[in-house]
PDB file of C-alpha atoms in Angstrom:
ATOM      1  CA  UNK X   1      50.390 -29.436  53.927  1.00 81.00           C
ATOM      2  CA  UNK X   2      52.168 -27.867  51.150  1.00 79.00           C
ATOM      3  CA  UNK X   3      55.032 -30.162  51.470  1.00 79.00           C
ATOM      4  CA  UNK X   4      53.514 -33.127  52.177  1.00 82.00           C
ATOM      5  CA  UNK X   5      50.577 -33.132  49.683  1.00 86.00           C
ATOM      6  CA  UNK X   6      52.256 -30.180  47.090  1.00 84.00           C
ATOM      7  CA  UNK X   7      52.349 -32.749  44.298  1.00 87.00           C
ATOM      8  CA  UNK X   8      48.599 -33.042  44.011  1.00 87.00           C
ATOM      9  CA  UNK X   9      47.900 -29.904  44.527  1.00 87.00           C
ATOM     10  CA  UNK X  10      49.854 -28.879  41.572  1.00 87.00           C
ATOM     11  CA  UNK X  11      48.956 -31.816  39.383  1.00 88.00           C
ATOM     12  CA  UNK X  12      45.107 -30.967  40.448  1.00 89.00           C
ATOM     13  CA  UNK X  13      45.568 -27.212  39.031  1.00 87.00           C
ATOM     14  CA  UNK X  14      47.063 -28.384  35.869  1.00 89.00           C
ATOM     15  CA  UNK X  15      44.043 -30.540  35.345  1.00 90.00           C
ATOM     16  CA  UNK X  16      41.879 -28.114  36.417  1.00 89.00           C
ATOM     17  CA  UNK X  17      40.940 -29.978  39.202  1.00 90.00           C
ATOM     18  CA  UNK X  18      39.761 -28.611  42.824  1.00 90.00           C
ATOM     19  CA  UNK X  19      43.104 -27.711  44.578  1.00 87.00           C
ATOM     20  CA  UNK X  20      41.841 -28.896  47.932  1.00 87.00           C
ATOM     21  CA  UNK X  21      40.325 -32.666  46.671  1.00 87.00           C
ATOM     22  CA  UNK X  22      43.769 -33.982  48.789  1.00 84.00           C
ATOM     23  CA  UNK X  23      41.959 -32.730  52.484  1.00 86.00           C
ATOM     24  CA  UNK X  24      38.933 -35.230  51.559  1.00 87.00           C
ATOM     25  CA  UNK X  25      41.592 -38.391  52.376  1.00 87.00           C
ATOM     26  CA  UNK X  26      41.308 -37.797  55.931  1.00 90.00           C
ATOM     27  CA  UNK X  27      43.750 -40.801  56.815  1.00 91.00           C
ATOM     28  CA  UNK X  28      46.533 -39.403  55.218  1.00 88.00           C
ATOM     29  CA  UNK X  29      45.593 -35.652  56.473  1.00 90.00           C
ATOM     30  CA  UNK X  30      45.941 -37.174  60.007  1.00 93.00           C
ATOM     31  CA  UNK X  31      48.949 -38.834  59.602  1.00 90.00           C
ATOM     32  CA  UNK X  32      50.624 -36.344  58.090  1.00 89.00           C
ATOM     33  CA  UNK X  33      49.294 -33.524  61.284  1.00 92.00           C
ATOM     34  CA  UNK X  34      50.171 -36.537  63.901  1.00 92.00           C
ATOM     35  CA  UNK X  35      53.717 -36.800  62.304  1.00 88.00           C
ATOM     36  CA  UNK X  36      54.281 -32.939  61.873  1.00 89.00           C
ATOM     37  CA  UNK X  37      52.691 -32.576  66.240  1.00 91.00           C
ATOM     38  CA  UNK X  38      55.290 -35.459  67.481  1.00 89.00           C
ATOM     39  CA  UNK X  39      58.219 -33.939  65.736  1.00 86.00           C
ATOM     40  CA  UNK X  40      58.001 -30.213  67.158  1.00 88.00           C
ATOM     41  CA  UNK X  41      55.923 -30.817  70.273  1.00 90.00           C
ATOM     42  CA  UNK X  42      57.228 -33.982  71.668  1.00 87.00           C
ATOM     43  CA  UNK X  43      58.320 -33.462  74.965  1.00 87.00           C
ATOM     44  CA  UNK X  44      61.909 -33.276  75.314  1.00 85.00           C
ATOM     45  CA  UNK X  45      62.194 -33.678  71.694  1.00 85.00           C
ATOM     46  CA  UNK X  46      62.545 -36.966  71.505  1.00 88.00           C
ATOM     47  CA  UNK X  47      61.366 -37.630  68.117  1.00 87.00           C
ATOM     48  CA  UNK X  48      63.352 -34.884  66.709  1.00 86.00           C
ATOM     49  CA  UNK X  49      66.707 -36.685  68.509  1.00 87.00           C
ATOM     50  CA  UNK X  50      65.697 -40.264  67.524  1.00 87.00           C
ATOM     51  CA  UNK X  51      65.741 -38.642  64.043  1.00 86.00           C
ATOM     52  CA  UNK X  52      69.124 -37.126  63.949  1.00 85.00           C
ATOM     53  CA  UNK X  53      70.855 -40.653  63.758  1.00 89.00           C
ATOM     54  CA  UNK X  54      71.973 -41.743  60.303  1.00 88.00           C
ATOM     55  CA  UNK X  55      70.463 -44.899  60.117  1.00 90.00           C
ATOM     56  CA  UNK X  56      66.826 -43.687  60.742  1.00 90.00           C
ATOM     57  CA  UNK X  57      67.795 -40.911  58.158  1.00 90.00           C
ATOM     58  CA  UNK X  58      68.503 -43.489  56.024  1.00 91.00           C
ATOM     59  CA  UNK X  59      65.333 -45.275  56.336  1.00 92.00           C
ATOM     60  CA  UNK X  60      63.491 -42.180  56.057  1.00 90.00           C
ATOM     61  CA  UNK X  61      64.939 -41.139  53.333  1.00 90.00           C
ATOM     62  CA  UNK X  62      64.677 -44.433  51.758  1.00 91.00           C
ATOM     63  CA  UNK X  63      60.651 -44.746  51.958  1.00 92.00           C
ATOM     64  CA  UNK X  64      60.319 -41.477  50.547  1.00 90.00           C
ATOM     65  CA  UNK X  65      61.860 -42.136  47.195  1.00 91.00           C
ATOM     66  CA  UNK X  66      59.708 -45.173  46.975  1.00 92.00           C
ATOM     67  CA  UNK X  67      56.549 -42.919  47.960  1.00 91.00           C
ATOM     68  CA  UNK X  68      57.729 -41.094  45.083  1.00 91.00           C
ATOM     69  CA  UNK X  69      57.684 -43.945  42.311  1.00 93.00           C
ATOM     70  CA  UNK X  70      54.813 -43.848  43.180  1.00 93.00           C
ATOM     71  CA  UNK X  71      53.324 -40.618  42.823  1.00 92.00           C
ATOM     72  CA  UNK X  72      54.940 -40.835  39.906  1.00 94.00           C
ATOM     73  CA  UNK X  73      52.594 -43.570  38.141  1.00 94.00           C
ATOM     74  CA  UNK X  74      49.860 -42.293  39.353  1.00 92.00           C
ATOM     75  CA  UNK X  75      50.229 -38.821  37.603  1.00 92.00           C
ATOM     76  CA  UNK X  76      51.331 -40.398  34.595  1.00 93.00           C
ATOM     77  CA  UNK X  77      47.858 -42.831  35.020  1.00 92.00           C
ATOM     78  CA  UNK X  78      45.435 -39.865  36.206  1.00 91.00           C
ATOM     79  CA  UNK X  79      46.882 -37.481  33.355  1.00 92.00           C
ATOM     80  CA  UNK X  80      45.933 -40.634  30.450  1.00 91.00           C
ATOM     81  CA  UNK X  81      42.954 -41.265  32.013  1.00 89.00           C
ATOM     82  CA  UNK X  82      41.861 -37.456  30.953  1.00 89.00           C
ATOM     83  CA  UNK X  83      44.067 -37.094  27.494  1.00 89.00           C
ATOM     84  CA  UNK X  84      44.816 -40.425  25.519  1.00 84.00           C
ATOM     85  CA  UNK X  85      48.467 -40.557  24.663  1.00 79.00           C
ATOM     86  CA  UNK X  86      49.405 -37.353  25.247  1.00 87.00           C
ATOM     87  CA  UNK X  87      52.271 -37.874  26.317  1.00 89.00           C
ATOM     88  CA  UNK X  88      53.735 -34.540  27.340  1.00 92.00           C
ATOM     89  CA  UNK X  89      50.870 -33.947  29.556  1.00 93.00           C
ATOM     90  CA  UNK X  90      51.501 -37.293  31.124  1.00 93.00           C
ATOM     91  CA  UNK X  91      55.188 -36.509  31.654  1.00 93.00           C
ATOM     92  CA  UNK X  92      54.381 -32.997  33.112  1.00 92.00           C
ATOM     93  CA  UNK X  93      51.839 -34.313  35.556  1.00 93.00           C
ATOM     94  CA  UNK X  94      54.133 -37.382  36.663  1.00 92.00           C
ATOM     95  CA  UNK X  95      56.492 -34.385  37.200  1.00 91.00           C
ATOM     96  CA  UNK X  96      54.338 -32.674  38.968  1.00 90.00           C
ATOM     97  CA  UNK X  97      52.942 -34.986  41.429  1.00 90.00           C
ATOM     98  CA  UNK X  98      56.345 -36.295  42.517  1.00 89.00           C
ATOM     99  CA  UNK X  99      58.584 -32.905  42.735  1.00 85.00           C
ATOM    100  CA  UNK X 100      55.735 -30.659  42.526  1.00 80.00           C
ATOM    101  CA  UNK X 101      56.190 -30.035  46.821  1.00 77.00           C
ATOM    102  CA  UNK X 102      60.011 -28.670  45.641  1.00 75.00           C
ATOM    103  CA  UNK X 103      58.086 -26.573  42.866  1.00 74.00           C
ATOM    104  CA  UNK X 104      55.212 -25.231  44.973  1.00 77.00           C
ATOM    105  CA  UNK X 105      57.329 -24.136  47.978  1.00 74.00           C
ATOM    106  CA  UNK X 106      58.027 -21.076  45.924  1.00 74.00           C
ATOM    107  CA  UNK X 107      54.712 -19.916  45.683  1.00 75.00           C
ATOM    108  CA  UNK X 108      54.824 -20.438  50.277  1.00 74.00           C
ATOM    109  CA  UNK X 109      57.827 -18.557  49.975  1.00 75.00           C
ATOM    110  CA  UNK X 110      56.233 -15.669  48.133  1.00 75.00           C
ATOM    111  CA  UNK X 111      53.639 -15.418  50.059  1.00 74.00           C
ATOM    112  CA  UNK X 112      55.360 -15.180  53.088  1.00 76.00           C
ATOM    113  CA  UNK X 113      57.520 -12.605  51.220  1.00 74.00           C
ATOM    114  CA  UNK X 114      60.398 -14.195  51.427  1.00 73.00           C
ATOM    115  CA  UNK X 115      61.026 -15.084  48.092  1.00 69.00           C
ATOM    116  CA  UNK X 116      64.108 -15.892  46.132  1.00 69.00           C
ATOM    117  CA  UNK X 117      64.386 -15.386  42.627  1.00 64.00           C
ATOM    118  CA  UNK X 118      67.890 -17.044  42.005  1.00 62.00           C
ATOM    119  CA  UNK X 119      66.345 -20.156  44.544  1.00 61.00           C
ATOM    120  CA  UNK X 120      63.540 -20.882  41.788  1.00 61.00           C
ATOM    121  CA  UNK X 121      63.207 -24.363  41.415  1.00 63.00           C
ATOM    122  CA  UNK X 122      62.236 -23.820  38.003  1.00 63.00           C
ATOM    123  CA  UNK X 123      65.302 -21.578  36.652  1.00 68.00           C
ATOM    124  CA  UNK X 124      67.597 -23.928  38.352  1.00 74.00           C
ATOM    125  CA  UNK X 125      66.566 -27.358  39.390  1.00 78.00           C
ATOM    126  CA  UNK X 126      67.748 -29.779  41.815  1.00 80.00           C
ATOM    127  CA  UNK X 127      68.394 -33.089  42.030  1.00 83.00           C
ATOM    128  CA  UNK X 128      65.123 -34.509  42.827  1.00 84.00           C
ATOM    129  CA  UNK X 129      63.008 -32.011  40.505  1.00 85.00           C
ATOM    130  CA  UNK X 130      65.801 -33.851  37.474  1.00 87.00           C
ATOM    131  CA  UNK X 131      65.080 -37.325  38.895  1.00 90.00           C
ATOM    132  CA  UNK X 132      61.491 -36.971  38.936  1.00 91.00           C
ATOM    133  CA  UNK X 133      61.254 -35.894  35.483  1.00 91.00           C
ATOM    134  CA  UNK X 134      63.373 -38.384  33.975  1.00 91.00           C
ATOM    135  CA  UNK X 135      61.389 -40.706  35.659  1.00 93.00           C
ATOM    136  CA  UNK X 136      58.480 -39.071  34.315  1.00 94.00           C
ATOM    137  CA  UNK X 137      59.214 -40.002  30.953  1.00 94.00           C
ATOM    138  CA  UNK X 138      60.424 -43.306  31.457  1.00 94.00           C
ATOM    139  CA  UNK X 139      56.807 -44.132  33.056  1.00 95.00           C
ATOM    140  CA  UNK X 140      55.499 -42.099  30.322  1.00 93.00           C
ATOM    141  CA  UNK X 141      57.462 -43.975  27.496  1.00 93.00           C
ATOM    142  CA  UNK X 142      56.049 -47.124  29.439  1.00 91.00           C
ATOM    143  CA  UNK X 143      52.704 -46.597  29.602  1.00 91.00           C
ATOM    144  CA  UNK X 144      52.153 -45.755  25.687  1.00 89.00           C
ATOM    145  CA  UNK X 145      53.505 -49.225  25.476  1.00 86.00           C
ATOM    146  CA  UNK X 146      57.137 -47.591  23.314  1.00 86.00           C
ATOM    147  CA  UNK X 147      59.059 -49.243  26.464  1.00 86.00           C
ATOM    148  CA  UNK X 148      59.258 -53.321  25.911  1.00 87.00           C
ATOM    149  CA  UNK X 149      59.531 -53.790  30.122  1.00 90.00           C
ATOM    150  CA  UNK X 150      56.606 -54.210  32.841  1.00 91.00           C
ATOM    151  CA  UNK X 151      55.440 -51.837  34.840  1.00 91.00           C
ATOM    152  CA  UNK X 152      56.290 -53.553  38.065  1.00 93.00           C
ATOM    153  CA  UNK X 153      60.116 -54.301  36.790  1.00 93.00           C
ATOM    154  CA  UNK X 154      60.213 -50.686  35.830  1.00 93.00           C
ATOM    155  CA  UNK X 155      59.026 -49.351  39.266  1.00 94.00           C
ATOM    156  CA  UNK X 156      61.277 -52.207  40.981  1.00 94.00           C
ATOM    157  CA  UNK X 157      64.320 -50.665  38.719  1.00 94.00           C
ATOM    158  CA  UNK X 158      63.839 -47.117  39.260  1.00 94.00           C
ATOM    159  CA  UNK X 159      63.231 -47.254  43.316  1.00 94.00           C
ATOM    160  CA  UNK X 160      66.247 -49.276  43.538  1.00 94.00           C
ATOM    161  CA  UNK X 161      68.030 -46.328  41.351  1.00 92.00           C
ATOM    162  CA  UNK X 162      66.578 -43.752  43.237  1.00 92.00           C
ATOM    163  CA  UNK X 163      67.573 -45.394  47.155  1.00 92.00           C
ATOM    164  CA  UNK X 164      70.666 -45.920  45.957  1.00 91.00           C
ATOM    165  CA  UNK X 165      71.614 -42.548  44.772  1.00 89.00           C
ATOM    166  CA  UNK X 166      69.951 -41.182  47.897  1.00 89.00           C
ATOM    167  CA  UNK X 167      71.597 -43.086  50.640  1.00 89.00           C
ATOM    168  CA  UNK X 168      75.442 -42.351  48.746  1.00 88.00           C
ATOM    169  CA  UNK X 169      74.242 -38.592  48.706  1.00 86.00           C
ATOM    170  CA  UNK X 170      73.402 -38.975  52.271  1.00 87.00           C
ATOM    171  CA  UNK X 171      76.447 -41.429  53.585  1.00 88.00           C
ATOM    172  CA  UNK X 172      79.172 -39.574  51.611  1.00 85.00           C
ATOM    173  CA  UNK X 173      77.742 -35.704  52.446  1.00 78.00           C
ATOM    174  CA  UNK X 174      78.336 -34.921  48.810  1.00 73.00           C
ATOM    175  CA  UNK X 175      76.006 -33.567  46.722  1.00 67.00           C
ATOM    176  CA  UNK X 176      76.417 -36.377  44.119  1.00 61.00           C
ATOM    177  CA  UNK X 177      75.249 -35.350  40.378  1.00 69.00           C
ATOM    178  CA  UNK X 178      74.891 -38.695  38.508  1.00 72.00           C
ATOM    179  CA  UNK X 179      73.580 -36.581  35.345  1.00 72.00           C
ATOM    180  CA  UNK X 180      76.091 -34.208  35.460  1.00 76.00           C
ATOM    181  CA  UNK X 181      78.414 -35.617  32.581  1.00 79.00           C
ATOM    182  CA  UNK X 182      75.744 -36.766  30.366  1.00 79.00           C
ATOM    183  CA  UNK X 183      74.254 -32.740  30.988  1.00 77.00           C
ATOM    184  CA  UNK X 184      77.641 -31.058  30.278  1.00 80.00           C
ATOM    185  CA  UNK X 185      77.976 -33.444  27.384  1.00 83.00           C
ATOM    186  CA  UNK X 186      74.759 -32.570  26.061  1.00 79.00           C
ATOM    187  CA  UNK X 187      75.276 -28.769  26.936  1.00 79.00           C
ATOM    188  CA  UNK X 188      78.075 -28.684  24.727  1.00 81.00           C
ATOM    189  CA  UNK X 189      76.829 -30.636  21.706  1.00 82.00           C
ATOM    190  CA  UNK X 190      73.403 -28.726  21.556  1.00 80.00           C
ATOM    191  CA  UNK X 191      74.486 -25.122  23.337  1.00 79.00           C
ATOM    192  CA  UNK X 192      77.975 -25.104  23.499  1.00 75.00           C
ATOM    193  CA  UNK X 193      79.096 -24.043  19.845  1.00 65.00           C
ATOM    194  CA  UNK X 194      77.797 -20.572  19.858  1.00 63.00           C
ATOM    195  CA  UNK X 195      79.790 -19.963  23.096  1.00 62.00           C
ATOM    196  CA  UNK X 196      82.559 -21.227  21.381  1.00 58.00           C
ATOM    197  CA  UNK X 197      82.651 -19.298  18.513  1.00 57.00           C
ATOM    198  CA  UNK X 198      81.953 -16.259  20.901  1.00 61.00           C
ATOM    199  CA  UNK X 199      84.874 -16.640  22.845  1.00 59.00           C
ATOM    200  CA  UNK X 200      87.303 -17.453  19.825  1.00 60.00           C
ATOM    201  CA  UNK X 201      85.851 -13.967  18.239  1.00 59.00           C
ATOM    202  CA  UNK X 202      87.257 -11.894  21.667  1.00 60.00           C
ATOM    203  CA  UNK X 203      89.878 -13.590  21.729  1.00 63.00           C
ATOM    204  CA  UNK X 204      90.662 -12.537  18.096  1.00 62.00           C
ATOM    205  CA  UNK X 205      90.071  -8.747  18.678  1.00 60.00           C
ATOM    206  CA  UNK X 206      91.600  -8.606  21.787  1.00 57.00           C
ATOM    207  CA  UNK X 207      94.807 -10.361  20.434  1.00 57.00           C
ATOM    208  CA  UNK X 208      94.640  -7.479  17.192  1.00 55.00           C
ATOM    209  CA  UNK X 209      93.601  -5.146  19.534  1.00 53.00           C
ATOM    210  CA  UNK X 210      96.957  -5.253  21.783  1.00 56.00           C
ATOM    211  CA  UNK X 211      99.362  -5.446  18.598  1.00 53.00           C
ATOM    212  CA  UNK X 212      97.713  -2.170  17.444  1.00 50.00           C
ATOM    213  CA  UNK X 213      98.464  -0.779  21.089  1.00 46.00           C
ATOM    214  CA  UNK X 214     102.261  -2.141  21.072  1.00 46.00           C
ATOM    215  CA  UNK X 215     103.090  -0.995  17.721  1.00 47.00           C
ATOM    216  CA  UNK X 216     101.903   2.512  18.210  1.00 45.00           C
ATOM    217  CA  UNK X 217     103.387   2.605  21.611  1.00 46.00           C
ATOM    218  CA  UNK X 218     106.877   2.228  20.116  1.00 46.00           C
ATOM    219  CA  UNK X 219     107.093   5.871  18.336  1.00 51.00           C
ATOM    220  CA  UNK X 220     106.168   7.559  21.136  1.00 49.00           C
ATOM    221  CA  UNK X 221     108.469   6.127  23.699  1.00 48.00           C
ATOM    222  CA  UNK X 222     111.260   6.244  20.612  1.00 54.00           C
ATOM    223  CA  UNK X 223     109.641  10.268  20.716  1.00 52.00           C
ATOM    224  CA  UNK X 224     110.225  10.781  24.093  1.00 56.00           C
ATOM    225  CA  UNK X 225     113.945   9.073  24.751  1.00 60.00           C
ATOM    226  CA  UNK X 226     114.929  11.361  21.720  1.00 59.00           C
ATOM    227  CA  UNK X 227     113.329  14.801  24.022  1.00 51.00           C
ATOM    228  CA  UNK X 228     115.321  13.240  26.868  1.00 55.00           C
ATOM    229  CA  UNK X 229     118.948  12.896  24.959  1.00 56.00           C
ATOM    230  CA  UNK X 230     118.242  16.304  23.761  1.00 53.00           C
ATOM    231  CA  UNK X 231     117.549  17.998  27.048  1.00 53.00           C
ATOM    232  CA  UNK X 232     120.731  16.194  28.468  1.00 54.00           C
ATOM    233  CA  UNK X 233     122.913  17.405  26.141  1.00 50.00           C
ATOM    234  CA  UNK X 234     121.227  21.215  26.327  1.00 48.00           C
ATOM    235  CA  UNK X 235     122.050  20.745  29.584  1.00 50.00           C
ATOM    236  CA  UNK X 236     125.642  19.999  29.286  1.00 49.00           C
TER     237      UNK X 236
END
């Protein structure tokens, strides 16, 4: 249930909201026991096989990110419906209703103690928690009217972004970043030039810091090849 319905559950305790409002949709409660029954107790697993071939993975895949546009708009909806254009609530509880099962599977995984600090999905996020959020704003930016597009082009734009990216991800076995330039670009510009001077500054000491060594290094080995010619000749 936390997978399945984790979005409203998390967009519900933002809003202060009862946690458990998503058990009193008893369709979609059923469905989602009946779908989570056939998959580990079908006999002979025939479910779980039927799944493992690309093109239903595909499909599956494919319904989900448009189950997601969707949960989408309604956070952004329910969120303005409690605070008139505020807008960063709206984006955070679009957010939250589509990635929030991603977000809330670290609180299962604490309390089956079996959690993973460098696995947080808020320290480091994945693709579909950055997804969600840009399309968080977009809906956001839509909705307060400072996008000139309709909500139905928007939603027809964005699903078609989202299946896309999915089903290459899926087809190619790559995990394909489509924000990754634009976030090292932007990484660079806004967090990059402290880095930058940090590095140049070692690089400076260090590069002092061994001419020091190599010019005091050359008396003593001049030192100690004038003891050597000495003791060879005392010797002789």
């Amino acid at each position: 249930m936390l997978h399945c319905f984790g979005g409203g559950i998390l967009s519900c305790v933002l809003l202060a909201e009862p946690p458990l409002r998503f058990l009193a949709n008893n369709t979609n409660v059923l469905l989602a026991s009946s779908i989570w029954y056939i998959i580990f107790f079908c006999p002979c697993d025939l479910v779980s096989q039927g799944y493992s071939f690309l093109p239903v993975q595909l499909l599956a895949a494919g319904m989900k990110e448009v189950t997601r546009t969707w949960k989408i708009v309604g956070g952004v909806t329910h969120a303005d419906s409690y605070y008139k254009d505020g807008w960063i609530v709206m984006i955070a509880i679009g957010w939250a209703r589509g990635a929030g099962g991603s977000i809330i599977t670290n609180f299962e995984q604490l309390v089956k103690g079996r959690w993973k600090p460098q696995a947080d999905e808020w320290l480091k996020m994945s693709y579909p928690a950055k997804v969600t959020l840009l399309g968080s704003v977009i809906f956001t930016f839509q909705h307060t009217n400072h996008l000139a597009i309709s909500r139905h082009n928007l939603m027809f734009l964005y699903t078609m972004f989202l299946v896309a990216t999915k089903i290459t991800m899926m087809i190619t076995q790559t995990a394909f970043m489509p924000f990754a330039p634009f976030e090292d670009t932007l990484s660079r510009m806004l967090f990059g030039w402290q880095q930058q001077f940090s590095c140049e500054k070692k690089s400076k000491t260090k590069s002092s810091f061994n001419g020091t060594g190599s010019s005091t290094s050359k008396p003593i080995a001049d030192a100690s090849d004038n003891v050597k010619k000495k003791h060879a000749k005392k010797t002789e």
